[in-house]
Amino acid sequence: MDGPVNKKIVDMSGFDRSEYVVSGVRTAVYSIGSGRPVIYLHGGGTFPGFDFVREWARDRRVIVPYHPGFGESDDDPRIDDVSDYIFHYIDLFNQMGLDEVDIVAHSLGAWIAAEYASVQAPRIGRLVLVAPNGVVIPEFPNPDSFKIPKEQLHEYLTADPSVALRYFPDGHDIDFLTLGFRELTAFSRVGWEYPQGNPKLRQRIHLITCPTLLLWGQEDRFFPVGGAKTWQELLPKSELRILPKTGHLVLGENPDAPGIVHEFLTR
């Protein structure tokens, strides 16, 4: 059966849905549009939905897979390190016949994408990392997401907390709570020991040789913008865009962000 979804926000109308079995794990994949494929790898929570990817579907085939343990994909308790997601996506992309793609990724998804790109560089044309996790930056540590009270979560997600509240249901919603607990459990398997990221990523991130856009919110409370310069210095072909009055949910919060990504992908 499909996992619970946030019925208030997640609108997948117009998308095609497919399923792939990857190492025994049923993986749900949505796609929309046509043209050169671009993969979107979501962050540590799927409740904000993916409406912003429609901007890219004007001239691209946008592919949105749910990570194992998230959304409509099955759980996989064997995944206890981000590297496990790398091999999951190598297998999935092979099954889908995707030899070369562009990747846009947010937060946890950006961590996965950076790790993937460091070992699969020839398969990536362009890379967009939005509010990325993954590189340990002691000078700008991210807060322990496991200790943020749920009633304060919206204050961390967007510069204007009222904007984040639109992603939350009114009152008690068992499906929403179940989804959140399940996805937090999946994230904890890879993030509990290394909540700041992978200490070894810094030494190999230079292997990412494709053009890369770093997109950050000026008021991101999860991954402070002070760390953006470190990412830019570590990536040989990167450019950095910092958006004012924007928090962690960059693509869903700032109306200019999807267009900035589209311009970079089609440049």
PDB file of C-alpha atoms in Angstrom:
ATOM      1  CA  MET A   1       0.000   0.000   0.000  1.00  0.00           C
ATOM      2  CA  ASP A   2       1.070   3.564  -0.600  1.00  0.00           C
ATOM      3  CA  GLY A   3       2.508   5.432   2.340  1.00  0.00           C
ATOM      4  CA  PRO A   4       0.623   8.411   3.807  1.00  0.00           C
ATOM      5  CA  VAL A   5       0.948  11.725   2.015  1.00  0.00           C
ATOM      6  CA  ASN A   6       0.120  15.264   3.036  1.00  0.00           C
ATOM      7  CA  LYS A   7      -3.260  15.562   1.378  1.00  0.00           C
ATOM      8  CA  LYS A   8      -3.434  19.276   2.150  1.00  0.00           C
ATOM      9  CA  ILE A   9      -0.445  20.244   0.021  1.00  0.00           C
ATOM     10  CA  VAL A  10       0.877  17.460  -2.216  1.00  0.00           C
ATOM     11  CA  ASP A  11      -0.763  17.884  -5.603  1.00  0.00           C
ATOM     12  CA  MET A  12       0.620  15.473  -8.189  1.00  0.00           C
ATOM     13  CA  SER A  13      -2.023  16.140 -10.835  1.00  0.00           C
ATOM     14  CA  GLY A  14      -0.489  16.049 -14.296  1.00  0.00           C
ATOM     15  CA  PHE A  15       2.349  13.782 -13.159  1.00  0.00           C
ATOM     16  CA  ASP A  16       2.837  10.189 -14.303  1.00  0.00           C
ATOM     17  CA  ARG A  17       3.478   7.673 -11.533  1.00  0.00           C
ATOM     18  CA  SER A  18       5.759   4.644 -11.861  1.00  0.00           C
ATOM     19  CA  GLU A  19       7.170   2.057  -9.506  1.00  0.00           C
ATOM     20  CA  TYR A  20      10.565   0.353  -9.594  1.00  0.00           C
ATOM     21  CA  VAL A  21      11.888  -2.399  -7.367  1.00  0.00           C
ATOM     22  CA  VAL A  22      15.410  -1.454  -6.305  1.00  0.00           C
ATOM     23  CA  SER A  23      17.247  -4.113  -4.300  1.00  0.00           C
ATOM     24  CA  GLY A  24      13.875  -5.442  -3.199  1.00  0.00           C
ATOM     25  CA  VAL A  25      12.514  -2.016  -2.246  1.00  0.00           C
ATOM     26  CA  ARG A  26       9.466  -0.633  -4.046  1.00  0.00           C
ATOM     27  CA  THR A  27      10.322   2.916  -5.108  1.00  0.00           C
ATOM     28  CA  ALA A  28       7.691   5.421  -6.261  1.00  0.00           C
ATOM     29  CA  VAL A  29       8.716   7.820  -9.027  1.00  0.00           C
ATOM     30  CA  TYR A  30       6.694  10.717 -10.461  1.00  0.00           C
ATOM     31  CA  SER A  31       7.475  12.506 -13.721  1.00  0.00           C
ATOM     32  CA  ILE A  32       6.089  15.404 -15.726  1.00  0.00           C
ATOM     33  CA  GLY A  33       6.995  17.145 -18.971  1.00  0.00           C
ATOM     34  CA  SER A  34       9.319  16.109 -21.783  1.00  0.00           C
ATOM     35  CA  GLY A  35      12.859  16.847 -22.864  1.00  0.00           C
ATOM     36  CA  ARG A  36      16.232  16.400 -21.246  1.00  0.00           C
ATOM     37  CA  PRO A  37      15.698  14.724 -17.848  1.00  0.00           C
ATOM     38  CA  VAL A  38      16.214  16.598 -14.603  1.00  0.00           C
ATOM     39  CA  ILE A  39      15.990  14.744 -11.305  1.00  0.00           C
ATOM     40  CA  TYR A  40      14.645  16.427  -8.178  1.00  0.00           C
ATOM     41  CA  LEU A  41      15.847  14.859  -4.904  1.00  0.00           C
ATOM     42  CA  HIS A  42      13.726  16.002  -1.971  1.00  0.00           C
ATOM     43  CA  GLY A  43      14.853  16.879   1.522  1.00  0.00           C
ATOM     44  CA  GLY A  44      14.195  15.261   4.868  1.00  0.00           C
ATOM     45  CA  GLY A  45      10.440  15.878   4.716  1.00  0.00           C
ATOM     46  CA  THR A  46       8.094  15.564   1.761  1.00  0.00           C
ATOM     47  CA  PHE A  47       5.171  17.488   3.292  1.00  0.00           C
ATOM     48  CA  PRO A  48       5.893  20.731   1.330  1.00  0.00           C
ATOM     49  CA  GLY A  49       5.177  18.895  -1.920  1.00  0.00           C
ATOM     50  CA  PHE A  50       6.772  19.503  -5.313  1.00  0.00           C
ATOM     51  CA  ASP A  51       4.604  22.070  -7.041  1.00  0.00           C
ATOM     52  CA  PHE A  52       7.609  24.255  -7.884  1.00  0.00           C
ATOM     53  CA  VAL A  53       9.064  21.641 -10.289  1.00  0.00           C
ATOM     54  CA  ARG A  54       6.263  22.424 -12.759  1.00  0.00           C
ATOM     55  CA  GLU A  55       8.273  25.496 -13.760  1.00  0.00           C
ATOM     56  CA  TRP A  56      11.014  23.249 -15.154  1.00  0.00           C
ATOM     57  CA  ALA A  57       8.573  20.930 -16.945  1.00  0.00           C
ATOM     58  CA  ARG A  58       7.923  23.593 -19.576  1.00  0.00           C
ATOM     59  CA  ASP A  59      10.850  22.197 -21.572  1.00  0.00           C
ATOM     60  CA  ARG A  60      12.264  19.380 -19.441  1.00  0.00           C
ATOM     61  CA  ARG A  61      11.234  15.950 -18.227  1.00  0.00           C
ATOM     62  CA  VAL A  62      11.208  16.357 -14.455  1.00  0.00           C
ATOM     63  CA  ILE A  63      11.586  13.162 -12.422  1.00  0.00           C
ATOM     64  CA  VAL A  64      10.761  13.113  -8.709  1.00  0.00           C
ATOM     65  CA  PRO A  65      11.593   9.874  -6.871  1.00  0.00           C
ATOM     66  CA  TYR A  66      10.709   9.317  -3.241  1.00  0.00           C
ATOM     67  CA  HIS A  67      13.721   8.149  -1.238  1.00  0.00           C
ATOM     68  CA  PRO A  68      13.230   4.777   0.503  1.00  0.00           C
ATOM     69  CA  GLY A  69      11.520   5.487   3.799  1.00  0.00           C
ATOM     70  CA  PHE A  70       9.842   8.631   2.474  1.00  0.00           C
ATOM     71  CA  GLY A  71       6.480   9.408   0.900  1.00  0.00           C
ATOM     72  CA  GLU A  72       5.126   6.563  -1.202  1.00  0.00           C
ATOM     73  CA  SER A  73       8.309   4.469  -1.353  1.00  0.00           C
ATOM     74  CA  ASP A  74       8.762   1.484   0.927  1.00  0.00           C
ATOM     75  CA  ASP A  75      10.920   1.541   4.023  1.00  0.00           C
ATOM     76  CA  ASP A  76      14.412   0.074   3.881  1.00  0.00           C
ATOM     77  CA  PRO A  77      15.927  -0.329   7.364  1.00  0.00           C
ATOM     78  CA  ARG A  78      19.160  -1.518   5.741  1.00  0.00           C
ATOM     79  CA  ILE A  79      19.886   2.094   4.774  1.00  0.00           C
ATOM     80  CA  ASP A  80      21.960   3.485   7.635  1.00  0.00           C
ATOM     81  CA  ASP A  81      24.419   5.684   5.734  1.00  0.00           C
ATOM     82  CA  VAL A  82      23.999   8.277   2.978  1.00  0.00           C
ATOM     83  CA  SER A  83      26.222   6.143   0.741  1.00  0.00           C
ATOM     84  CA  ASP A  84      23.412   3.574   0.702  1.00  0.00           C
ATOM     85  CA  TYR A  85      21.246   6.138  -1.078  1.00  0.00           C
ATOM     86  CA  ILE A  86      23.999   6.620  -3.668  1.00  0.00           C
ATOM     87  CA  PHE A  87      23.841   2.962  -4.665  1.00  0.00           C
ATOM     88  CA  HIS A  88      20.045   3.041  -4.546  1.00  0.00           C
ATOM     89  CA  TYR A  89      20.015   5.831  -7.125  1.00  0.00           C
ATOM     90  CA  ILE A  90      22.714   4.278  -9.294  1.00  0.00           C
ATOM     91  CA  ASP A  91      20.507   1.189  -9.494  1.00  0.00           C
ATOM     92  CA  LEU A  92      17.308   3.186 -10.058  1.00  0.00           C
ATOM     93  CA  PHE A  93      18.783   5.380 -12.796  1.00  0.00           C
ATOM     94  CA  ASN A  94      20.204   2.300 -14.512  1.00  0.00           C
ATOM     95  CA  GLN A  95      16.742   0.731 -14.502  1.00  0.00           C
ATOM     96  CA  MET A  96      15.268   3.923 -15.928  1.00  0.00           C
ATOM     97  CA  GLY A  97      17.917   4.122 -18.659  1.00  0.00           C
ATOM     98  CA  LEU A  98      19.155   7.511 -17.479  1.00  0.00           C
ATOM     99  CA  ASP A  99      22.735   7.755 -18.702  1.00  0.00           C
ATOM    100  CA  GLU A 100      23.167  11.497 -18.112  1.00  0.00           C
ATOM    101  CA  VAL A 101      20.889  13.815 -16.162  1.00  0.00           C
ATOM    102  CA  ASP A 102      20.776  17.170 -14.457  1.00  0.00           C
ATOM    103  CA  ILE A 103      20.031  17.078 -10.732  1.00  0.00           C
ATOM    104  CA  VAL A 104      18.314  19.609  -8.488  1.00  0.00           C
ATOM    105  CA  ALA A 105      18.345  18.676  -4.817  1.00  0.00           C
ATOM    106  CA  HIS A 106      17.364  20.200  -1.496  1.00  0.00           C
ATOM    107  CA  SER A 107      18.751  19.756   2.023  1.00  0.00           C
ATOM    108  CA  LEU A 108      19.140  15.998   2.690  1.00  0.00           C
ATOM    109  CA  GLY A 109      18.579  15.422  -1.021  1.00  0.00           C
ATOM    110  CA  ALA A 110      21.457  17.837  -1.739  1.00  0.00           C
ATOM    111  CA  TRP A 111      23.697  15.807   0.566  1.00  0.00           C
ATOM    112  CA  ILE A 112      22.752  12.669  -1.364  1.00  0.00           C
ATOM    113  CA  ALA A 113      23.274  14.485  -4.683  1.00  0.00           C
ATOM    114  CA  ALA A 114      26.719  15.779  -3.669  1.00  0.00           C
ATOM    115  CA  GLU A 115      27.823  12.312  -2.599  1.00  0.00           C
ATOM    116  CA  TYR A 116      26.396  10.831  -5.806  1.00  0.00           C
ATOM    117  CA  ALA A 117      28.050  13.454  -8.010  1.00  0.00           C
ATOM    118  CA  SER A 118      31.443  12.869  -6.390  1.00  0.00           C
ATOM    119  CA  VAL A 119      31.441   9.253  -7.618  1.00  0.00           C
ATOM    120  CA  GLN A 120      29.258   9.522 -10.750  1.00  0.00           C
ATOM    121  CA  ALA A 121      30.519  12.807 -12.227  1.00  0.00           C
ATOM    122  CA  PRO A 122      30.296  11.738 -15.911  1.00  0.00           C
ATOM    123  CA  ARG A 123      26.557  11.064 -15.513  1.00  0.00           C
ATOM    124  CA  ILE A 124      25.661  14.612 -14.450  1.00  0.00           C
ATOM    125  CA  GLY A 125      25.377  17.603 -16.771  1.00  0.00           C
ATOM    126  CA  ARG A 126      24.389  20.320 -14.300  1.00  0.00           C
ATOM    127  CA  LEU A 127      23.858  20.239 -10.555  1.00  0.00           C
ATOM    128  CA  VAL A 128      21.801  22.504  -8.307  1.00  0.00           C
ATOM    129  CA  LEU A 129      22.262  22.198  -4.553  1.00  0.00           C
ATOM    130  CA  VAL A 130      19.608  24.075  -2.587  1.00  0.00           C
ATOM    131  CA  ALA A 131      20.315  24.732   1.108  1.00  0.00           C
ATOM    132  CA  PRO A 132      22.597  21.691   1.145  1.00  0.00           C
ATOM    133  CA  ASN A 133      23.576  19.523   4.061  1.00  0.00           C
ATOM    134  CA  GLY A 134      26.582  17.196   3.920  1.00  0.00           C
ATOM    135  CA  VAL A 135      29.800  19.181   4.397  1.00  0.00           C
ATOM    136  CA  VAL A 136      30.785  19.590   8.044  1.00  0.00           C
ATOM    137  CA  ILE A 137      31.470  23.289   8.714  1.00  0.00           C
ATOM    138  CA  PRO A 138      32.355  23.738  12.409  1.00  0.00           C
ATOM    139  CA  GLU A 139      32.182  27.541  12.199  1.00  0.00           C
ATOM    140  CA  PHE A 140      28.548  27.386  11.095  1.00  0.00           C
ATOM    141  CA  PRO A 141      26.961  24.321  12.709  1.00  0.00           C
ATOM    142  CA  ASN A 142      23.389  23.388  11.928  1.00  0.00           C
ATOM    143  CA  PRO A 143      20.999  22.878  14.854  1.00  0.00           C
ATOM    144  CA  ASP A 144      20.175  19.378  16.027  1.00  0.00           C
ATOM    145  CA  SER A 145      16.974  18.815  14.072  1.00  0.00           C
ATOM    146  CA  PHE A 146      16.014  15.960  16.383  1.00  0.00           C
ATOM    147  CA  LYS A 147      15.749  18.399  19.298  1.00  0.00           C
ATOM    148  CA  ILE A 148      13.593  21.068  17.650  1.00  0.00           C
ATOM    149  CA  PRO A 149      10.138  21.020  19.286  1.00  0.00           C
ATOM    150  CA  LYS A 150       7.484  20.261  16.711  1.00  0.00           C
ATOM    151  CA  GLU A 151       5.554  23.403  17.659  1.00  0.00           C
ATOM    152  CA  GLN A 152       8.626  25.463  16.655  1.00  0.00           C
ATOM    153  CA  LEU A 153       9.409  23.660  13.398  1.00  0.00           C
ATOM    154  CA  HIS A 154       7.658  26.214  11.193  1.00  0.00           C
ATOM    155  CA  GLU A 155       9.909  28.932  12.659  1.00  0.00           C
ATOM    156  CA  TYR A 156      12.955  27.119  11.254  1.00  0.00           C
ATOM    157  CA  LEU A 157      11.559  26.410   7.795  1.00  0.00           C
ATOM    158  CA  THR A 158      10.838  29.850   6.357  1.00  0.00           C
ATOM    159  CA  ALA A 159      11.921  33.431   6.980  1.00  0.00           C
ATOM    160  CA  ASP A 160       8.285  34.306   7.676  1.00  0.00           C
ATOM    161  CA  PRO A 161       6.965  31.492   9.916  1.00  0.00           C
ATOM    162  CA  SER A 162       3.408  32.109   8.729  1.00  0.00           C
ATOM    163  CA  VAL A 163       4.455  30.962   5.235  1.00  0.00           C
ATOM    164  CA  ALA A 164       5.524  27.572   6.577  1.00  0.00           C
ATOM    165  CA  LEU A 165       2.219  27.101   8.389  1.00  0.00           C
ATOM    166  CA  ARG A 166       0.428  26.609   5.066  1.00  0.00           C
ATOM    167  CA  TYR A 167       2.183  23.247   4.802  1.00  0.00           C
ATOM    168  CA  PHE A 168       0.700  22.047   8.076  1.00  0.00           C
ATOM    169  CA  PRO A 169      -2.850  20.713   8.457  1.00  0.00           C
ATOM    170  CA  ASP A 170      -5.324  22.305  10.797  1.00  0.00           C
ATOM    171  CA  GLY A 171      -5.812  20.327  13.976  1.00  0.00           C
ATOM    172  CA  HIS A 172      -4.926  16.677  14.493  1.00  0.00           C
ATOM    173  CA  ASP A 173      -4.171  14.872  11.212  1.00  0.00           C
ATOM    174  CA  ILE A 174      -3.100  11.274  11.773  1.00  0.00           C
ATOM    175  CA  ASP A 175      -1.813  10.833   8.210  1.00  0.00           C
ATOM    176  CA  PHE A 176       0.379  13.914   8.498  1.00  0.00           C
ATOM    177  CA  LEU A 177       1.745  12.823  11.878  1.00  0.00           C
ATOM    178  CA  THR A 178       2.400   9.295  10.638  1.00  0.00           C
ATOM    179  CA  LEU A 179       4.219  10.587   7.586  1.00  0.00           C
ATOM    180  CA  GLY A 180       6.351  12.900   9.698  1.00  0.00           C
ATOM    181  CA  PHE A 181       7.304  10.178  12.174  1.00  0.00           C
ATOM    182  CA  ARG A 182       8.127   7.707   9.409  1.00  0.00           C
ATOM    183  CA  GLU A 183      10.309  10.160   7.493  1.00  0.00           C
ATOM    184  CA  LEU A 184      12.060  11.366  10.649  1.00  0.00           C
ATOM    185  CA  THR A 185      12.853   7.725  11.417  1.00  0.00           C
ATOM    186  CA  ALA A 186      14.341   7.228   7.942  1.00  0.00           C
ATOM    187  CA  PHE A 187      16.389  10.418   8.277  1.00  0.00           C
ATOM    188  CA  SER A 188      17.609   9.448  11.750  1.00  0.00           C
ATOM    189  CA  ARG A 189      19.137   6.262  10.345  1.00  0.00           C
ATOM    190  CA  VAL A 190      21.591   8.322   8.284  1.00  0.00           C
ATOM    191  CA  GLY A 191      21.737  11.553  10.269  1.00  0.00           C
ATOM    192  CA  TRP A 192      21.766  10.533  13.916  1.00  0.00           C
ATOM    193  CA  GLU A 193      25.494   9.815  14.152  1.00  0.00           C
ATOM    194  CA  TYR A 194      26.523  12.606  11.777  1.00  0.00           C
ATOM    195  CA  PRO A 195      23.896  15.380  12.095  1.00  0.00           C
ATOM    196  CA  GLN A 196      26.372  17.951  10.728  1.00  0.00           C
ATOM    197  CA  GLY A 197      27.075  15.892   7.613  1.00  0.00           C
ATOM    198  CA  ASN A 198      29.746  13.493   6.376  1.00  0.00           C
ATOM    199  CA  PRO A 199      33.235  14.334   7.726  1.00  0.00           C
ATOM    200  CA  LYS A 200      34.763  12.672   4.640  1.00  0.00           C
ATOM    201  CA  LEU A 201      32.752  14.528   1.997  1.00  0.00           C
ATOM    202  CA  ARG A 202      35.013  17.575   2.122  1.00  0.00           C
ATOM    203  CA  GLN A 203      38.031  15.561   0.942  1.00  0.00           C
ATOM    204  CA  ARG A 204      36.318  14.284  -2.218  1.00  0.00           C
ATOM    205  CA  ILE A 205      33.792  16.963  -3.136  1.00  0.00           C
ATOM    206  CA  HIS A 206      36.318  18.420  -5.603  1.00  0.00           C
ATOM    207  CA  LEU A 207      35.548  15.394  -7.796  1.00  0.00           C
ATOM    208  CA  ILE A 208      32.286  17.139  -8.721  1.00  0.00           C
ATOM    209  CA  THR A 209      33.352  18.751 -11.996  1.00  0.00           C
ATOM    210  CA  CYS A 210      30.009  19.732 -13.532  1.00  0.00           C
ATOM    211  CA  PRO A 211      28.661  23.306 -13.431  1.00  0.00           C
ATOM    212  CA  THR A 212      26.982  23.701 -10.047  1.00  0.00           C
ATOM    213  CA  LEU A 213      24.567  26.273  -8.666  1.00  0.00           C
ATOM    214  CA  LEU A 214      24.428  26.767  -4.902  1.00  0.00           C
ATOM    215  CA  LEU A 215      21.110  28.323  -3.940  1.00  0.00           C
ATOM    216  CA  TRP A 216      20.648  29.513  -0.371  1.00  0.00           C
ATOM    217  CA  GLY A 217      18.203  31.477   1.736  1.00  0.00           C
ATOM    218  CA  GLN A 218      19.742  34.405   3.593  1.00  0.00           C
ATOM    219  CA  GLU A 219      17.756  33.507   6.716  1.00  0.00           C
ATOM    220  CA  ASP A 220      18.147  29.722   6.668  1.00  0.00           C
ATOM    221  CA  ARG A 221      18.117  28.515  10.292  1.00  0.00           C
ATOM    222  CA  PHE A 222      18.816  24.864   9.459  1.00  0.00           C
ATOM    223  CA  PHE A 223      22.000  25.388   7.442  1.00  0.00           C
ATOM    224  CA  PRO A 224      23.331  28.892   8.139  1.00  0.00           C
ATOM    225  CA  VAL A 225      24.224  30.892   5.046  1.00  0.00           C
ATOM    226  CA  GLY A 226      27.681  31.526   6.484  1.00  0.00           C
ATOM    227  CA  GLY A 227      28.626  28.048   5.327  1.00  0.00           C
ATOM    228  CA  ALA A 228      27.755  28.791   1.701  1.00  0.00           C
ATOM    229  CA  LYS A 229      31.180  30.259   0.949  1.00  0.00           C
ATOM    230  CA  THR A 230      32.835  27.024   2.102  1.00  0.00           C
ATOM    231  CA  TRP A 231      30.735  25.038  -0.350  1.00  0.00           C
ATOM    232  CA  GLN A 232      31.619  27.460  -3.123  1.00  0.00           C
ATOM    233  CA  GLU A 233      35.342  27.216  -2.355  1.00  0.00           C
ATOM    234  CA  LEU A 234      35.201  23.413  -2.360  1.00  0.00           C
ATOM    235  CA  LEU A 235      33.363  23.092  -5.677  1.00  0.00           C
ATOM    236  CA  PRO A 236      35.565  23.983  -8.660  1.00  0.00           C
ATOM    237  CA  LYS A 237      32.788  25.023 -11.051  1.00  0.00           C
ATOM    238  CA  SER A 238      30.203  26.523  -8.738  1.00  0.00           C
ATOM    239  CA  GLU A 239      28.337  29.787  -8.471  1.00  0.00           C
ATOM    240  CA  LEU A 240      26.413  31.003  -5.450  1.00  0.00           C
ATOM    241  CA  ARG A 241      23.045  32.747  -5.258  1.00  0.00           C
ATOM    242  CA  ILE A 242      21.787  33.940  -1.885  1.00  0.00           C
ATOM    243  CA  LEU A 243      18.145  34.979  -1.776  1.00  0.00           C
ATOM    244  CA  PRO A 244      17.079  37.657   0.738  1.00  0.00           C
ATOM    245  CA  LYS A 245      14.126  37.222   3.076  1.00  0.00           C
ATOM    246  CA  THR A 246      14.224  33.473   2.447  1.00  0.00           C
ATOM    247  CA  GLY A 247      14.619  30.576   4.863  1.00  0.00           C
ATOM    248  CA  HIS A 248      15.241  26.863   4.405  1.00  0.00           C
ATOM    249  CA  LEU A 249      12.356  25.997   2.067  1.00  0.00           C
ATOM    250  CA  VAL A 250      13.896  28.055  -0.706  1.00  0.00           C
ATOM    251  CA  LEU A 251      12.051  26.624  -3.718  1.00  0.00           C
ATOM    252  CA  GLY A 252       8.639  26.707  -2.079  1.00  0.00           C
ATOM    253  CA  GLU A 253       9.087  30.003  -0.237  1.00  0.00           C
ATOM    254  CA  ASN A 254      10.732  32.367  -2.713  1.00  0.00           C
ATOM    255  CA  PRO A 255       8.703  32.754  -5.936  1.00  0.00           C
ATOM    256  CA  ASP A 256      11.867  33.652  -7.891  1.00  0.00           C
ATOM    257  CA  ALA A 257      13.770  30.505  -6.913  1.00  0.00           C
ATOM    258  CA  PRO A 258      12.263  27.990  -9.411  1.00  0.00           C
ATOM    259  CA  GLY A 259      12.944  30.424 -12.260  1.00  0.00           C
ATOM    260  CA  ILE A 260      16.544  30.912 -11.149  1.00  0.00           C
ATOM    261  CA  VAL A 261      17.007  27.144 -11.238  1.00  0.00           C
ATOM    262  CA  HIS A 262      15.370  26.890 -14.669  1.00  0.00           C
ATOM    263  CA  GLU A 263      17.625  29.599 -16.084  1.00  0.00           C
ATOM    264  CA  PHE A 264      20.725  27.794 -14.795  1.00  0.00           C
ATOM    265  CA  LEU A 265      19.599  24.444 -16.211  1.00  0.00           C
ATOM    266  CA  THR A 266      18.920  25.867 -19.661  1.00  0.00           C
ATOM    267  CA  ARG A 267      21.839  28.273 -19.852  1.00  0.00           C
TER     268      ARG A 267
END
